[in-house]
GROMACS .gro file of C-alpha atoms in nm:
model
  251
    1MET     CA    1  -1.028   0.340  -0.947
    2ASN     CA    2  -1.062   0.701  -1.058
    3THR     CA    3  -0.883   0.985  -0.884
    4PRO     CA    4  -1.190   1.150  -0.724
    5ALA     CA    5  -1.280   0.815  -0.565
    6LEU     CA    6  -0.921   0.770  -0.448
    7LEU     CA    7  -0.930   1.114  -0.287
    8VAL     CA    8  -1.246   1.015  -0.098
    9GLN     CA    9  -1.071   0.698   0.018
   10LEU     CA   10  -0.762   0.894   0.123
   11ARG     CA   11  -0.976   1.122   0.337
   12THR     CA   12  -1.147   0.820   0.494
   13GLU     CA   13  -0.821   0.636   0.559
   14ILE     CA   14  -0.659   0.941   0.721
   15GLU     CA   15  -0.958   0.985   0.951
   16GLN     CA   16  -0.970   0.617   1.045
   17PHE     CA   17  -0.596   0.606   1.109
   18GLY     CA   18  -0.627   0.913   1.332
   19GLN     CA   19  -0.909   0.752   1.527
   20LEU     CA   20  -0.698   0.439   1.580
   21ALA     CA   21  -0.402   0.643   1.699
   22ASP     CA   22  -0.623   0.838   1.940
   23ALA     CA   23  -0.774   0.517   2.078
   24THR     CA   24  -0.455   0.314   2.117
   25LEU     CA   25  -0.182   0.561   2.216
   26PRO     CA   26   0.000   0.584   2.445
   27ASP     CA   27  -0.114   0.260   2.614
   28SER     CA   28  -0.035   0.039   2.312
   29SER     CA   29   0.270   0.229   2.188
   30ARG     CA   30   0.503  -0.067   2.242
   31LYS     CA   31   0.288  -0.330   2.074
   32PRO     CA   32   0.475  -0.486   1.780
   33VAL     CA   33   0.350  -0.436   1.424
   34PRO     CA   34   0.334  -0.790   1.277
   35ALA     CA   35   0.415  -0.698   0.915
   36CYS     CA   36   0.702  -0.461   1.000
   37GLU     CA   37   0.981  -0.644   1.179
   38GLY     CA   38   1.120  -0.445   1.468
   39MET     CA   39   0.853  -0.173   1.451
   40VAL     CA   40   0.610  -0.092   1.731
   41LEU     CA   41   0.280   0.093   1.709
   42GLY     CA   42   0.412   0.427   1.831
   43GLU     CA   43   0.686   0.419   1.568
   44LEU     CA   44   0.428   0.330   1.302
   45VAL     CA   45   0.219   0.636   1.390
   46ARG     CA   46   0.530   0.853   1.378
   47HIS     CA   47   0.621   0.704   1.039
   48VAL     CA   48   0.278   0.782   0.893
   49GLY     CA   49   0.293   1.139   1.021
   50SER     CA   50   0.635   1.175   0.859
   51VAL     CA   51   0.527   1.022   0.526
   52HIS     CA   52   0.225   1.253   0.503
   53ARG     CA   53   0.449   1.551   0.567
   54VAL     CA   54   0.715   1.461   0.312
   55ALA     CA   55   0.451   1.398   0.044
   56SER     CA   56   0.276   1.728   0.116
   57GLN     CA   57   0.604   1.918   0.110
   58TRP     CA   58   0.714   1.741  -0.210
   59VAL     CA   59   0.396   1.856  -0.387
   60ARG     CA   60   0.424   2.213  -0.260
   61GLU     CA   61   0.795   2.257  -0.334
   62GLY     CA   62   0.803   2.071  -0.665
   63ARG     CA   63   1.091   1.841  -0.568
   64ARG     CA   64   1.177   1.577  -0.310
   65PRO     CA   65   1.250   1.758   0.016
   66THR     CA   66   1.589   1.715   0.178
   67THR     CA   67   1.450   1.785   0.526
   68TRP     CA   68   1.103   1.763   0.680
   69ALA     CA   69   0.946   1.705   1.019
   70THR     CA   70   0.995   1.337   1.097
   71ALA     CA   71   0.882   1.338   1.461
   72PRO     CA   72   0.686   1.559   1.700
   73GLU     CA   73   0.854   1.811   1.924
   74ALA     CA   74   0.928   1.698   2.279
   75GLY     CA   75   0.608   1.697   2.480
   76ASP     CA   76   0.381   1.705   2.174
   77ASN     CA   77   0.105   1.443   2.154
   78LEU     CA   78   0.205   1.185   1.891
   79ALA     CA   79  -0.148   1.103   1.773
   80ALA     CA   80  -0.234   1.473   1.738
   81TRP     CA   81   0.091   1.534   1.551
   82ALA     CA   82   0.008   1.255   1.307
   83ARG     CA   83  -0.343   1.394   1.258
   84ARG     CA   84  -0.201   1.736   1.168
   85GLY     CA   85   0.021   1.574   0.907
   86GLY     CA   86  -0.279   1.404   0.748
   87ALA     CA   87  -0.482   1.724   0.750
   88ASP     CA   88  -0.198   1.916   0.588
   89LEU     CA   89  -0.164   1.651   0.318
   90LEU     CA   90  -0.535   1.666   0.238
   91GLU     CA   91  -0.528   2.045   0.218
   92THR     CA   92  -0.225   2.037  -0.013
   93LEU     CA   93  -0.379   1.783  -0.249
   94THR     CA   94  -0.733   1.922  -0.259
   95ARG     CA   95  -0.606   2.271  -0.346
   96ARG     CA   96  -0.464   2.134  -0.672
   97HIS     CA   97  -0.624   1.970  -0.974
   98PRO     CA   98  -0.541   1.598  -0.989
   99ALA     CA   99  -0.411   1.638  -1.346
  100GLN     CA  100  -0.177   1.923  -1.251
  101GLN     CA  101   0.185   1.847  -1.337
  102CYS     CA  102   0.385   1.764  -1.027
  103SER     CA  103   0.720   1.614  -0.929
  104THR     CA  104   0.683   1.246  -0.830
  105TRP     CA  105   0.902   0.935  -0.820
  106SER     CA  106   0.714   0.773  -1.110
  107ALA     CA  107   0.841   0.799  -1.468
  108THR     CA  108   0.490   0.747  -1.604
  109ASP     CA  109   0.274   0.963  -1.375
  110ARG     CA  110   0.398   1.310  -1.291
  111THR     CA  111   0.071   1.455  -1.163
  112VAL     CA  112  -0.093   1.539  -0.832
  113GLY     CA  113  -0.309   1.232  -0.894
  114PHE     CA  114  -0.004   1.013  -0.836
  115TRP     CA  115   0.022   1.140  -0.480
  116ILE     CA  116  -0.351   1.099  -0.416
  117ARG     CA  117  -0.331   0.735  -0.520
  118ARG     CA  118   0.000   0.662  -0.348
  119MET     CA  119  -0.104   0.818  -0.018
  120ALA     CA  120  -0.444   0.645  -0.020
  121HIS     CA  121  -0.268   0.309  -0.040
  122GLU     CA  122   0.010   0.402   0.201
  123THR     CA  123  -0.240   0.514   0.463
  124ALA     CA  124  -0.467   0.212   0.416
  125MET     CA  125  -0.173  -0.025   0.450
  126HIS     CA  126  -0.057   0.131   0.774
  127ARG     CA  127  -0.411   0.150   0.913
  128VAL     CA  128  -0.424  -0.226   0.868
  129ASP     CA  129  -0.082  -0.252   1.035
  130ALA     CA  130  -0.220  -0.062   1.334
  131CYS     CA  131  -0.527  -0.287   1.350
  132GLN     CA  132  -0.312  -0.599   1.340
  133ALA     CA  133  -0.087  -0.460   1.614
  134VAL     CA  134  -0.380  -0.430   1.855
  135ASP     CA  135  -0.564  -0.739   1.722
  136ALA     CA  136  -0.856  -0.533   1.590
  137PRO     CA  137  -1.071  -0.642   1.293
  138TRP     CA  138  -1.009  -0.462   0.966
  139SER     CA  139  -1.142  -0.432   0.614
  140VAL     CA  140  -1.043  -0.245   0.299
  141ASN     CA  141  -1.280  -0.096   0.043
  142PRO     CA  142  -1.297  -0.357  -0.239
  143GLN     CA  143  -1.226  -0.104  -0.514
  144LEU     CA  144  -0.932   0.039  -0.320
  145ALA     CA  145  -0.805  -0.314  -0.256
  146THR     CA  146  -0.806  -0.414  -0.623
  147ASP     CA  147  -0.639  -0.087  -0.719
  148GLY     CA  148  -0.383  -0.156  -0.446
  149VAL     CA  149  -0.301  -0.493  -0.601
  150ALA     CA  150  -0.252  -0.318  -0.936
  151GLU     CA  151  -0.026  -0.058  -0.775
  152ALA     CA  152   0.183  -0.326  -0.604
  153LEU     CA  153   0.237  -0.505  -0.934
  154GLU     CA  154   0.274  -0.214  -1.175
  155LEU     CA  155   0.437   0.063  -0.973
  156TRP     CA  156   0.645  -0.141  -0.729
  157LEU     CA  157   0.721  -0.481  -0.880
  158GLY     CA  158   0.728  -0.340  -1.233
  159THR     CA  159   0.978  -0.062  -1.164
  160ARG     CA  160   1.164  -0.094  -0.835
  161LEU     CA  161   1.373  -0.404  -0.906
  162GLY     CA  162   1.518  -0.275  -1.234
  163SER     CA  163   1.705  -0.554  -1.408
  164GLN     CA  164   1.776  -0.732  -1.078
  165VAL     CA  165   1.454  -0.936  -1.074
  166GLY     CA  166   1.604  -1.284  -1.066
  167GLY     CA  167   1.276  -1.455  -1.146
  168SER     CA  168   1.244  -1.817  -1.256
  169GLY     CA  169   0.999  -1.752  -1.540
  170ARG     CA  170   0.703  -1.917  -1.367
  171ALA     CA  171   0.372  -1.737  -1.422
  172VAL     CA  172   0.142  -1.643  -1.136
  173ARG     CA  173  -0.224  -1.558  -1.182
  174LEU     CA  174  -0.385  -1.339  -0.916
  175VAL     CA  175  -0.765  -1.336  -0.904
  176ALA     CA  176  -0.973  -1.108  -0.682
  177SER     CA  177  -1.317  -1.262  -0.638
  178ALA     CA  178  -1.633  -1.108  -0.496
  179GLY     CA  179  -1.759  -1.450  -0.390
  180LEU     CA  180  -2.012  -1.688  -0.541
  181GLY     CA  181  -1.771  -1.737  -0.830
  182THR     CA  182  -1.787  -1.372  -0.938
  183LYS     CA  183  -1.450  -1.258  -1.068
  184VAL     CA  184  -1.364  -0.895  -0.999
  185VAL     CA  185  -1.032  -0.865  -1.180
  186ASP     CA  186  -0.725  -1.073  -1.244
  187TRP     CA  187  -0.361  -1.033  -1.334
  188THR     CA  188  -0.102  -1.271  -1.479
  189VAL     CA  189   0.260  -1.196  -1.390
  190ARG     CA  190   0.576  -1.379  -1.498
  191PRO     CA  191   0.897  -1.275  -1.318
  192LEU     CA  192   1.194  -1.336  -1.549
  193MET     CA  193   1.564  -1.299  -1.477
  194THR     CA  194   1.595  -0.931  -1.574
  195LEU     CA  195   1.235  -0.809  -1.609
  196VAL     CA  196   0.872  -0.881  -1.524
  197GLU     CA  197   0.627  -0.984  -1.794
  198PHE     CA  198   0.264  -0.878  -1.752
  199GLY     CA  199  -0.027  -1.044  -1.928
  200GLY     CA  200  -0.005  -1.368  -2.118
  201ASP     CA  201  -0.246  -1.658  -2.121
  202PRO     CA  202  -0.399  -1.701  -1.773
  203ALA     CA  203  -0.463  -2.067  -1.850
  204GLY     CA  204  -0.088  -2.118  -1.877
  205ALA     CA  205  -0.012  -1.989  -1.529
  206ASP     CA  206   0.188  -2.217  -1.302
  207VAL     CA  207  -0.016  -2.117  -0.999
  208THR     CA  208  -0.334  -1.923  -0.924
  209VAL     CA  209  -0.379  -1.718  -0.607
  210THR     CA  210  -0.744  -1.633  -0.541
  211GLY     CA  211  -0.913  -1.436  -0.265
  212ALA     CA  212  -1.154  -1.162  -0.176
  213PRO     CA  213  -1.019  -0.820  -0.280
  214ALA     CA  214  -0.899  -0.736   0.072
  215ALA     CA  215  -0.737  -1.078   0.112
  216LEU     CA  216  -0.552  -1.058  -0.220
  217TRP     CA  217  -0.448  -0.701  -0.138
  218ALA     CA  218  -0.312  -0.820   0.198
  219TRP     CA  219  -0.120  -1.101   0.027
  220THR     CA  220   0.046  -0.872  -0.227
  221TRP     CA  221   0.146  -0.628   0.047
  222GLY     CA  222   0.265  -0.889   0.299
  223ARG     CA  223  -0.026  -0.832   0.539
  224SER     CA  224  -0.207  -1.168   0.520
  225ASP     CA  225  -0.372  -1.294   0.838
  226LYS     CA  226  -0.604  -1.574   0.940
  227ASP     CA  227  -0.918  -1.367   0.877
  228HIS     CA  228  -0.820  -1.281   0.518
  229PRO     CA  229  -0.701  -1.607   0.356
  230VAL     CA  230  -0.612  -1.668  -0.006
  231ASN     CA  231  -0.640  -1.996  -0.195
  232VAL     CA  232  -0.325  -2.114  -0.374
  233VAL     CA  233  -0.372  -2.375  -0.649
  234GLY     CA  234  -0.072  -2.503  -0.843
  235ASP     CA  235   0.298  -2.444  -0.789
  236LYS     CA  236   0.317  -2.293  -0.441
  237GLY     CA  237   0.686  -2.220  -0.495
  238ALA     CA  238   0.596  -1.986  -0.782
  239ALA     CA  239   0.354  -1.798  -0.557
  240ASP     CA  240   0.617  -1.777  -0.282
  241GLU     CA  241   0.869  -1.643  -0.533
  242LEU     CA  242   0.634  -1.364  -0.642
  243ARG     CA  243   0.558  -1.276  -0.281
  244GLU     CA  244   0.933  -1.259  -0.207
  245LEU     CA  245   0.991  -1.035  -0.510
  246LEU     CA  246   0.706  -0.807  -0.406
  247GLY     CA  247   0.862  -0.783  -0.061
  248ARG     CA  248   1.195  -0.678  -0.212
  249ALA     CA  249   1.028  -0.423  -0.439
  250GLN     CA  250   0.834  -0.272  -0.149
  251LEU     CA  251   1.138  -0.209   0.072
   0.00000   0.00000   0.00000
């Protein structure tokens, strides 16, 4: 997914998250967030407002901030505070060219575009969290979903575990399908003891996990639910291992 399209999606996700916060707070503030153990909806909204602020400040200052606003002032409306954080992030990112050099936490992408992509996925993920907390239906743009699977594998699984992978060497094939047998994109991943191998012969995979783009996205990010199922064919233990490793990488 190209950066201009990701910026459009970021704008959409920020607006939709703000609408959800407006509609559900404060009445649903204490509803648990299923994918985030111990977190409730009000804390999720605060977290998103904080993440948007730290990313915006990081871009502006050229380094990871040591302090930033992590919660609204006493008496401030939480949903409005979160909305202001999203608006500030959009202003910061749109005032800069996506290819402009910028401090990030990626060794391979040190541009403003990194933050556009990362924040689009972060905001989409937590919008889905909010929907699941209040039992509301949700969807994710198919192109954003497939890019989100790629980000989970390449940026998180591929870098965050270092040499402490502890994989068994079983290969997992992930296939995002548009339905009617139409393949959108697929990945083959083999977690080894000290690294993760990408690619290889898909036919040699120990297990294949298939689903609509949003369903496969939800699976890779630990947000699966009954309305977004995946189909697992082969060694279910290999699929469970990859899901556990993704969970560790995403902490």
